[in-house]
CSV table of N, CA, C and O in Angstrom, one decimal:
chain,number,residue,atom,x,y,z
A,1,MET,N,124.7,83.2,109.8
A,1,MET,CA,123.8,82.3,109.1
A,1,MET,C,122.7,83.1,108.5
A,1,MET,O,122.1,84.0,109.0
A,2,LYS,N,122.4,82.7,107.2
A,2,LYS,CA,121.3,83.4,106.4
A,2,LYS,C,120.1,82.5,106.4
A,2,LYS,O,120.2,81.3,106.2
A,3,TRP,N,119.0,83.1,106.6
A,3,TRP,CA,117.7,82.4,106.6
A,3,TRP,C,116.8,83.1,105.5
A,3,TRP,O,116.8,84.3,105.4
A,4,ILE,N,116.1,82.2,104.8
A,4,ILE,CA,115.1,82.7,103.8
A,4,ILE,C,113.8,82.2,104.3
A,4,ILE,O,113.6,81.1,104.6
A,5,SER,N,112.9,83.2,104.4
A,5,SER,CA,111.5,82.9,104.8
A,5,SER,C,110.8,82.0,103.8
A,5,SER,O,111.0,82.1,102.6
A,6,GLY,N,109.9,81.2,104.3
A,6,GLY,CA,109.1,80.3,103.5
A,6,GLY,C,108.0,81.0,102.7
A,6,GLY,O,107.6,82.1,103.0
A,7,PHE,N,107.5,80.3,101.7
A,7,PHE,CA,106.5,80.9,100.8
A,7,PHE,C,105.3,81.3,101.6
A,7,PHE,O,104.7,82.4,101.4
A,8,TRP,N,104.7,80.4,102.4
A,8,TRP,CA,103.5,80.6,103.1
A,8,TRP,C,103.6,81.7,104.1
A,8,TRP,O,102.6,82.5,104.3
A,9,ARG,N,104.7,81.9,104.7
A,9,ARG,CA,104.9,83.0,105.7
A,9,ARG,C,104.9,84.3,104.9
A,9,ARG,O,104.3,85.3,105.4
A,10,ARG,N,105.5,84.3,103.8
A,10,ARG,CA,105.5,85.5,102.9
A,10,ARG,C,104.1,85.9,102.5
A,10,ARG,O,103.7,87.0,102.5
A,11,ILE,N,103.4,84.9,102.0
A,11,ILE,CA,102.0,85.1,101.6
A,11,ILE,C,101.2,85.6,102.8
A,11,ILE,O,100.4,86.5,102.6
A,12,GLY,N,101.4,85.0,103.9
A,12,GLY,CA,100.6,85.5,105.1
A,12,GLY,C,100.9,87.0,105.4
A,12,GLY,O,100.0,87.7,105.7
A,13,ALA,N,102.2,87.3,105.4
A,13,ALA,CA,102.6,88.7,105.6
A,13,ALA,C,101.9,89.6,104.5
A,13,ALA,O,101.4,90.7,104.9
A,14,LEU,N,101.9,89.2,103.3
A,14,LEU,CA,101.3,90.0,102.2
A,14,LEU,C,99.8,90.2,102.5
A,14,LEU,O,99.3,91.2,102.2
A,15,VAL,N,99.1,89.1,102.9
A,15,VAL,CA,97.7,89.2,103.2
A,15,VAL,C,97.5,90.2,104.3
A,15,VAL,O,96.5,91.1,104.2
A,16,VAL,N,98.2,90.2,105.4
A,16,VAL,CA,98.1,91.1,106.5
A,16,VAL,C,98.3,92.6,105.9
A,16,VAL,O,97.5,93.5,106.2
A,17,ASP,N,99.3,92.7,105.2
A,17,ASP,CA,99.6,94.1,104.6
A,17,ASP,C,98.5,94.5,103.6
A,17,ASP,O,98.1,95.7,103.6
A,18,ALA,N,98.0,93.6,102.9
A,18,ALA,CA,96.9,93.9,101.9
A,18,ALA,C,95.6,94.3,102.7
A,18,ALA,O,94.9,95.3,102.3
A,19,VAL,N,95.4,93.7,103.8
A,19,VAL,CA,94.2,94.1,104.6
A,19,VAL,C,94.4,95.5,105.2
A,19,VAL,O,93.5,96.3,105.2
A,20,ILE,N,95.6,95.8,105.7
A,20,ILE,CA,95.9,97.1,106.2
A,20,ILE,C,95.8,98.2,105.1
A,20,ILE,O,95.1,99.2,105.4
A,21,LEU,N,96.3,97.9,104.0
A,21,LEU,CA,96.2,98.9,102.9
A,21,LEU,C,94.8,99.0,102.4
A,21,LEU,O,94.3,100.0,102.0
A,22,GLY,N,94.1,97.9,102.4
A,22,GLY,CA,92.7,97.9,102.0
A,22,GLY,C,91.8,98.7,102.9
A,22,GLY,O,91.0,99.5,102.5
A,23,VAL,N,92.0,98.6,104.2
A,23,VAL,CA,91.3,99.4,105.2
A,23,VAL,C,91.7,100.9,105.0
A,23,VAL,O,90.8,101.8,105.0
A,24,ALA,N,93.0,101.2,104.8
A,24,ALA,CA,93.4,102.5,104.6
A,24,ALA,C,92.8,103.1,103.3
A,24,ALA,O,92.3,104.2,103.2
A,25,GLY,N,92.7,102.3,102.2
A,25,GLY,CA,92.1,102.7,101.0
A,25,GLY,C,90.6,102.9,101.1
A,25,GLY,O,90.1,103.9,100.5
A,26,LEU,N,89.9,102.1,101.9
A,26,LEU,CA,88.5,102.3,102.2
A,26,LEU,C,88.3,103.7,102.9
A,26,LEU,O,87.4,104.4,102.5
A,27,GLY,N,89.2,103.9,103.9
A,27,GLY,CA,89.1,105.2,104.6
A,27,GLY,C,89.3,106.4,103.6
A,27,GLY,O,88.5,107.4,103.6
A,28,LEU,N,90.3,106.3,102.8
A,28,LEU,CA,90.6,107.4,101.8
A,28,LEU,C,89.4,107.5,100.9
A,28,LEU,O,89.1,108.6,100.5
A,29,GLY,N,88.9,106.4,100.4
A,29,GLY,CA,87.8,106.4,99.5
A,29,GLY,C,86.5,107.1,100.1
A,29,GLY,O,85.8,107.8,99.4
A,30,LEU,N,86.3,106.8,101.3
A,30,LEU,CA,85.1,107.5,102.0
A,30,LEU,C,85.3,109.0,102.1
A,30,LEU,O,84.4,109.8,101.9
A,31,VAL,N,86.5,109.4,102.4
A,31,VAL,CA,86.8,110.8,102.6
A,31,VAL,C,86.9,111.6,101.2
A,31,VAL,O,86.4,112.7,101.1
A,32,PHE,N,87.6,110.9,100.3
A,32,PHE,CA,87.9,111.6,99.0
A,32,PHE,C,87.1,111.0,97.8
A,32,PHE,O,87.6,111.0,96.7
A,33,GLU,N,86.0,110.5,98.0
A,33,GLU,CA,85.2,109.8,97.0
A,33,GLU,C,85.0,110.7,95.7
A,33,GLU,O,85.3,110.2,94.6
A,34,GLU,N,84.6,111.9,95.9
A,34,GLU,CA,84.4,112.8,94.7
A,34,GLU,C,85.6,113.0,93.9
A,34,GLU,O,85.6,112.9,92.7
A,35,GLN,N,86.8,113.2,94.5
A,35,GLN,CA,88.0,113.4,93.8
A,35,GLN,C,88.4,112.1,93.1
A,35,GLN,O,88.9,112.1,91.9
A,36,PHE,N,88.2,110.9,93.7
A,36,PHE,CA,88.6,109.7,93.1
A,36,PHE,C,87.7,109.4,91.9
A,36,PHE,O,88.2,108.8,90.9
A,37,VAL,N,86.4,109.7,92.0
A,37,VAL,CA,85.5,109.5,90.9
A,37,VAL,C,85.9,110.4,89.7
A,37,VAL,O,85.9,109.9,88.5
A,38,LYS,N,86.3,111.6,90.0
A,38,LYS,CA,86.8,112.5,88.9
A,38,LYS,C,88.1,111.9,88.2
A,38,LYS,O,88.3,112.1,87.0
A,39,LEU,N,88.9,111.2,89.0
A,39,LEU,CA,90.1,110.7,88.4
A,39,LEU,C,89.8,109.5,87.5
A,39,LEU,O,90.6,109.2,86.6
A,40,GLY,N,88.7,108.8,87.7
A,40,GLY,CA,88.4,107.7,86.9
A,40,GLY,C,89.4,106.6,87.1
A,40,GLY,O,89.9,106.3,88.2
A,41,SER,N,89.8,106.0,85.9
A,41,SER,CA,90.8,104.9,86.0
A,41,SER,C,92.2,105.3,86.4
A,41,SER,O,93.0,104.5,86.8
A,42,TRP,N,92.4,106.6,86.4
A,42,TRP,CA,93.7,107.1,86.9
A,42,TRP,C,93.8,107.1,88.4
A,42,TRP,O,94.9,107.3,89.0
A,43,GLY,N,92.7,106.8,89.1
A,43,GLY,CA,92.7,106.7,90.5
A,43,GLY,C,93.6,105.6,91.0
A,43,GLY,O,94.0,105.6,92.2
A,44,ARG,N,93.8,104.6,90.2
A,44,ARG,CA,94.7,103.5,90.6
A,44,ARG,C,96.1,103.9,90.9
A,44,ARG,O,96.8,103.3,91.7
A,45,PHE,N,96.5,105.1,90.4
A,45,PHE,CA,97.8,105.6,90.7
A,45,PHE,C,97.9,106.1,92.2
A,45,PHE,O,99.0,106.1,92.8
A,46,VAL,N,96.8,106.5,92.7
A,46,VAL,CA,96.7,106.9,94.1
A,46,VAL,C,97.1,105.7,94.9
A,46,VAL,O,97.9,105.7,95.8
A,47,GLY,N,96.4,104.6,94.6
A,47,GLY,CA,96.7,103.3,95.3
A,47,GLY,C,98.1,102.9,95.1
A,47,GLY,O,98.8,102.4,96.1
A,48,PHE,N,98.7,103.0,93.9
A,48,PHE,CA,100.0,102.7,93.6
A,48,PHE,C,101.0,103.5,94.5
A,48,PHE,O,101.9,102.9,95.2
A,49,PHE,N,100.8,104.8,94.6
A,49,PHE,CA,101.7,105.6,95.4
A,49,PHE,C,101.6,105.3,96.9
A,49,PHE,O,102.6,105.4,97.7
A,50,VAL,N,100.4,105.0,97.4
A,50,VAL,CA,100.2,104.7,98.8
A,50,VAL,C,100.9,103.4,99.1
A,50,VAL,O,101.7,103.3,100.1
A,51,ALA,N,100.8,102.4,98.2
A,51,ALA,CA,101.5,101.1,98.4
A,51,ALA,C,103.0,101.3,98.2
A,51,ALA,O,103.8,100.7,99.0
A,52,PHE,N,103.4,102.1,97.3
A,52,PHE,CA,104.8,102.4,97.0
A,52,PHE,C,105.4,103.0,98.3
A,52,PHE,O,106.5,102.5,98.7
A,53,ALA,N,104.8,103.9,98.9
A,53,ALA,CA,105.3,104.5,100.1
A,53,ALA,C,105.3,103.5,101.3
A,53,ALA,O,106.3,103.4,102.0
A,54,TYR,N,104.2,102.8,101.4
A,54,TYR,CA,104.1,101.8,102.5
A,54,TYR,C,105.2,100.7,102.4
A,54,TYR,O,106.0,100.6,103.4
A,55,PHE,N,105.3,100.0,101.3
A,55,PHE,CA,106.3,99.0,101.2
A,55,PHE,C,107.7,99.5,101.0
A,55,PHE,O,108.6,98.9,101.5
A,56,GLY,N,107.8,100.6,100.3
A,56,GLY,CA,109.2,101.2,100.1
A,56,GLY,C,109.8,101.6,101.4
A,56,GLY,O,111.0,101.4,101.7
A,57,VAL,N,109.0,102.3,102.3
A,57,VAL,CA,109.6,102.7,103.6
A,57,VAL,C,109.7,101.6,104.6
A,57,VAL,O,110.7,101.4,105.3
A,58,MET,N,108.6,100.8,104.7
A,58,MET,CA,108.5,99.8,105.8
A,58,MET,C,109.5,98.7,105.5
A,58,MET,O,110.0,98.1,106.5
A,59,ASN,N,109.8,98.3,104.3
A,59,ASN,CA,110.7,97.2,104.0
A,59,ASN,C,112.2,97.7,104.1
A,59,ASN,O,113.1,96.8,103.9
A,60,SER,N,112.4,98.9,104.3
A,60,SER,CA,113.8,99.4,104.4
A,60,SER,C,114.3,99.5,105.8
A,60,SER,O,113.6,99.1,106.8
A,61,HIS,N,115.4,100.1,106.0
A,61,HIS,CA,116.1,100.2,107.3
A,61,HIS,C,115.3,101.1,108.2
A,61,HIS,O,115.4,101.1,109.4
A,62,VAL,N,114.4,102.0,107.6
A,62,VAL,CA,113.6,102.9,108.4
A,62,VAL,C,112.7,102.1,109.4
A,62,VAL,O,112.6,102.6,110.6
A,63,SER,N,112.2,101.0,109.0
A,63,SER,CA,111.3,100.2,109.9
A,63,SER,C,111.9,98.8,110.2
A,63,SER,O,111.2,97.9,110.5
A,64,GLY,N,113.2,98.8,110.1
A,64,GLY,CA,113.9,97.5,110.4
A,64,GLY,C,113.7,96.4,109.3
A,64,GLY,O,113.8,95.2,109.6
A,65,GLY,N,113.3,96.8,108.1
A,65,GLY,CA,113.0,95.8,107.1
A,65,GLY,C,111.7,95.0,107.2
A,65,GLY,O,111.6,94.0,106.7
A,66,GLN,N,110.8,95.6,108.0
A,66,GLN,CA,109.5,94.9,108.2
A,66,GLN,C,108.3,95.7,108.1
A,66,GLN,O,108.2,96.8,108.7
A,67,THR,N,107.4,95.3,107.3
A,67,THR,CA,106.0,95.9,107.3
A,67,THR,C,105.3,95.3,108.5
A,67,THR,O,105.8,94.4,109.2
A,68,PHE,N,104.1,95.7,108.7
A,68,PHE,CA,103.3,95.2,109.8
A,68,PHE,C,103.1,93.7,109.7
A,68,PHE,O,103.1,93.0,110.7
A,69,GLY,N,102.8,93.3,108.5
A,69,GLY,CA,102.6,91.8,108.2
A,69,GLY,C,103.9,91.0,108.5
A,69,GLY,O,103.8,89.9,109.1
A,70,LYS,N,105.0,91.6,108.1
A,70,LYS,CA,106.3,90.9,108.3
A,70,LYS,C,106.6,90.9,109.8
A,70,LYS,O,107.1,89.9,110.3
A,71,LYS,N,106.3,91.9,110.5
A,71,LYS,CA,106.5,92.0,112.0
A,71,LYS,C,105.7,90.9,112.7
A,71,LYS,O,106.2,90.2,113.5
A,72,LEU,N,104.4,90.8,112.2
A,72,LEU,CA,103.6,89.8,112.8
A,72,LEU,C,104.1,88.4,112.6
A,72,LEU,O,104.0,87.5,113.5
A,73,LEU,N,104.6,88.1,111.4
A,73,LEU,CA,105.1,86.8,111.1
A,73,LEU,C,106.6,86.6,111.3
A,73,LEU,O,107.2,85.6,110.9
A,74,LYS,N,107.2,87.6,111.9
A,74,LYS,CA,108.6,87.6,112.3
A,74,LYS,C,109.6,87.3,111.1
A,74,LYS,O,110.5,86.4,111.2
A,75,ILE,N,109.4,88.0,110.0
A,75,ILE,CA,110.3,87.9,108.9
A,75,ILE,C,110.7,89.4,108.5
A,75,ILE,O,110.0,90.3,108.9
A,76,LYS,N,111.8,89.5,107.9
A,76,LYS,CA,112.3,90.8,107.5
A,76,LYS,C,113.0,90.8,106.2
A,76,LYS,O,113.5,89.7,105.8
A,77,VAL,N,113.1,91.9,105.5
A,77,VAL,CA,113.9,92.1,104.3
A,77,VAL,C,115.3,92.5,104.7
A,77,VAL,O,115.5,93.6,105.3
A,78,VAL,N,116.3,91.8,104.2
A,78,VAL,CA,117.7,92.1,104.6
A,78,VAL,C,118.6,92.0,103.3
A,78,VAL,O,118.2,91.3,102.4
A,79,ASN,N,119.7,92.6,103.4
A,79,ASN,CA,120.7,92.4,102.3
A,79,ASN,C,121.6,91.2,102.6
A,79,ASN,O,121.4,90.4,103.5
A,80,THR,N,122.7,91.1,101.8
A,80,THR,CA,123.5,89.9,101.9
A,80,THR,C,124.3,89.9,103.2
A,80,THR,O,124.8,88.9,103.6
A,81,ASP,N,124.4,91.1,103.9
A,81,ASP,CA,125.1,91.2,105.2
A,81,ASP,C,124.1,91.0,106.3
A,81,ASP,O,124.5,91.3,107.5
A,82,ASN,N,122.9,90.6,106.0
A,82,ASN,CA,121.8,90.4,107.0
A,82,ASN,C,121.4,91.7,107.7
A,82,ASN,O,121.0,91.7,108.8
A,83,GLN,N,121.6,92.8,107.0
A,83,GLN,CA,121.1,94.1,107.5
A,83,GLN,C,119.9,94.6,106.7
A,83,GLN,O,119.8,94.3,105.5
A,84,PRO,N,119.0,95.4,107.3
A,84,PRO,CA,117.9,96.0,106.5
A,84,PRO,C,118.4,96.8,105.3
A,84,PRO,O,119.5,97.4,105.4
A,85,ILE,N,117.7,96.7,104.2
A,85,ILE,CA,118.1,97.4,103.0
A,85,ILE,C,117.8,98.9,103.0
A,85,ILE,O,117.0,99.4,103.9
A,86,THR,N,118.4,99.6,102.1
A,86,THR,CA,118.2,101.1,102.0
A,86,THR,C,116.8,101.4,101.5
A,86,THR,O,116.1,100.5,100.9
A,87,VAL,N,116.3,102.6,101.7
A,87,VAL,CA,115.0,103.0,101.2
A,87,VAL,C,115.0,102.9,99.6
A,87,VAL,O,114.0,102.4,99.0
A,88,LEU,N,116.1,103.4,99.0
A,88,LEU,CA,116.1,103.4,97.5
A,88,LEU,C,116.0,101.9,97.0
A,88,LEU,O,115.3,101.7,96.0
A,89,ARG,N,116.7,101.0,97.6
A,89,ARG,CA,116.6,99.6,97.2
A,89,ARG,C,115.2,99.0,97.4
A,89,ARG,O,114.7,98.3,96.6
A,90,SER,N,114.6,99.4,98.5
A,90,SER,CA,113.3,98.9,98.9
A,90,SER,C,112.3,99.5,97.9
A,90,SER,O,111.4,98.7,97.4
A,91,LEU,N,112.4,100.7,97.5
A,91,LEU,CA,111.5,101.3,96.5
A,91,LEU,C,111.7,100.7,95.2
A,91,LEU,O,110.7,100.4,94.4
A,92,SER,N,112.9,100.4,94.8
A,92,SER,CA,113.2,99.7,93.5
A,92,SER,C,112.6,98.3,93.5
A,92,SER,O,112.1,97.9,92.5
A,93,ARG,N,112.7,97.6,94.6
A,93,ARG,CA,112.1,96.2,94.7
A,93,ARG,C,110.6,96.3,94.5
A,93,ARG,O,110.0,95.5,93.8
A,94,PHE,N,110.0,97.3,95.1
A,94,PHE,CA,108.5,97.4,95.0
A,94,PHE,C,108.1,97.8,93.5
A,94,PHE,O,107.1,97.3,93.0
A,95,ILE,N,108.9,98.6,92.9
A,95,ILE,CA,108.6,99.1,91.5
A,95,ILE,C,108.5,97.8,90.6
A,95,ILE,O,107.6,97.7,89.7
A,96,ILE,N,109.4,96.9,90.7
A,96,ILE,CA,109.5,95.7,89.9
A,96,ILE,C,108.2,94.9,90.0
A,96,ILE,O,107.7,94.4,89.0
A,97,LEU,N,107.6,94.8,91.1
A,97,LEU,CA,106.4,94.1,91.3
A,97,LEU,C,105.2,95.0,91.2
A,97,LEU,O,104.1,94.5,90.7
A,98,GLY,N,105.3,96.2,91.7
A,98,GLY,CA,104.1,97.1,91.8
A,98,GLY,C,103.6,97.6,90.5
A,98,GLY,O,102.4,97.7,90.2
A,99,ILE,N,104.5,98.0,89.6
A,99,ILE,CA,104.1,98.6,88.3
A,99,ILE,C,103.3,97.6,87.5
A,99,ILE,O,102.2,98.0,87.1
A,100,PRO,N,103.7,96.4,87.2
A,100,PRO,CA,102.8,95.5,86.5
A,100,PRO,C,101.5,95.2,87.2
A,100,PRO,O,100.5,95.1,86.5
A,101,PHE,N,101.5,95.1,88.5
A,101,PHE,CA,100.3,94.8,89.2
A,101,PHE,C,99.3,96.0,89.1
A,101,PHE,O,98.1,95.8,88.8
A,102,PHE,N,99.7,97.2,89.3
A,102,PHE,CA,98.8,98.4,89.2
A,102,PHE,C,98.5,98.8,87.8
A,102,PHE,O,97.4,99.4,87.6
A,103,LEU,N,99.3,98.5,86.9
A,103,LEU,CA,99.0,98.9,85.5
A,103,LEU,C,98.2,97.9,84.8
A,103,LEU,O,97.7,98.1,83.7
A,104,ASN,N,98.0,96.7,85.4
A,104,ASN,CA,97.2,95.7,84.8
A,104,ASN,C,95.8,96.2,84.6
A,104,ASN,O,95.1,96.5,85.5
A,105,GLY,N,95.3,96.3,83.4
A,105,GLY,CA,94.0,96.7,83.1
A,105,GLY,C,93.9,98.3,83.0
A,105,GLY,O,92.8,98.8,82.9
A,106,ALA,N,95.0,99.0,83.2
A,106,ALA,CA,94.9,100.4,83.1
A,106,ALA,C,94.5,100.9,81.7
A,106,ALA,O,94.9,100.2,80.7
A,107,HIS,N,93.7,101.9,81.6
A,107,HIS,CA,93.3,102.4,80.3
A,107,HIS,C,94.2,103.5,79.8
A,107,HIS,O,94.2,104.5,80.4
A,108,PHE,N,94.9,103.2,78.7
A,108,PHE,CA,95.7,104.3,78.1
A,108,PHE,C,95.2,104.6,76.7
A,108,PHE,O,95.1,103.7,75.9
A,109,THR,N,94.8,105.8,76.5
A,109,THR,CA,94.3,106.2,75.2
A,109,THR,C,95.5,106.3,74.2
A,109,THR,O,96.6,106.4,74.6
A,110,ASN,N,95.1,106.3,72.9
A,110,ASN,CA,96.2,106.4,71.9
A,110,ASN,C,96.9,107.8,72.0
A,110,ASN,O,98.1,107.9,71.8
A,111,LYS,N,96.1,108.8,72.5
A,111,LYS,CA,96.7,110.2,72.6
A,111,LYS,C,97.8,110.1,73.7
A,111,LYS,O,98.9,110.7,73.6
A,112,VAL,N,97.5,109.5,74.8
A,112,VAL,CA,98.5,109.4,75.9
A,112,VAL,C,99.7,108.6,75.5
A,112,VAL,O,100.8,109.0,75.7
A,113,LEU,N,99.5,107.4,74.8
A,113,LEU,CA,100.6,106.6,74.4
A,113,LEU,C,101.4,107.3,73.3
A,113,LEU,O,102.7,107.1,73.3
A,114,SER,N,100.8,108.0,72.4
A,114,SER,CA,101.6,108.6,71.3
A,114,SER,C,102.3,109.8,71.7
A,114,SER,O,103.2,110.3,71.0
A,115,SER,N,101.9,110.4,72.9
A,115,SER,CA,102.6,111.7,73.3
A,115,SER,C,104.0,111.4,73.8
A,115,SER,O,104.8,112.3,73.9
A,116,TYR,N,104.4,110.2,74.0
A,116,TYR,CA,105.7,109.9,74.4
A,116,TYR,C,106.5,109.4,73.3
A,116,TYR,O,107.6,109.1,73.2
């Protein structure tokens, strides 16, 4: 039997995970403040890669398809066979949602954009 978690449980898990990542980000910010200031708006990529690693690894078979928020709310990410997904698939899932979120408001100069 296949079960799909409800909207509010998913939001709850995301809130728990956001708090965890926020506390981790605060800690990193306190320790590496000077380096992050030097990065300026490019510092958002540090956050992207931290979240990328967290969600990519935790939502995969490595952690049973569960982040800490999902474990708390007893939900998990599974494939059609009801098994936790691979790390590559989990990373791909995060990229689809993560890139637009983290690039929202990112400052790209004409020099950067035209170099590609």
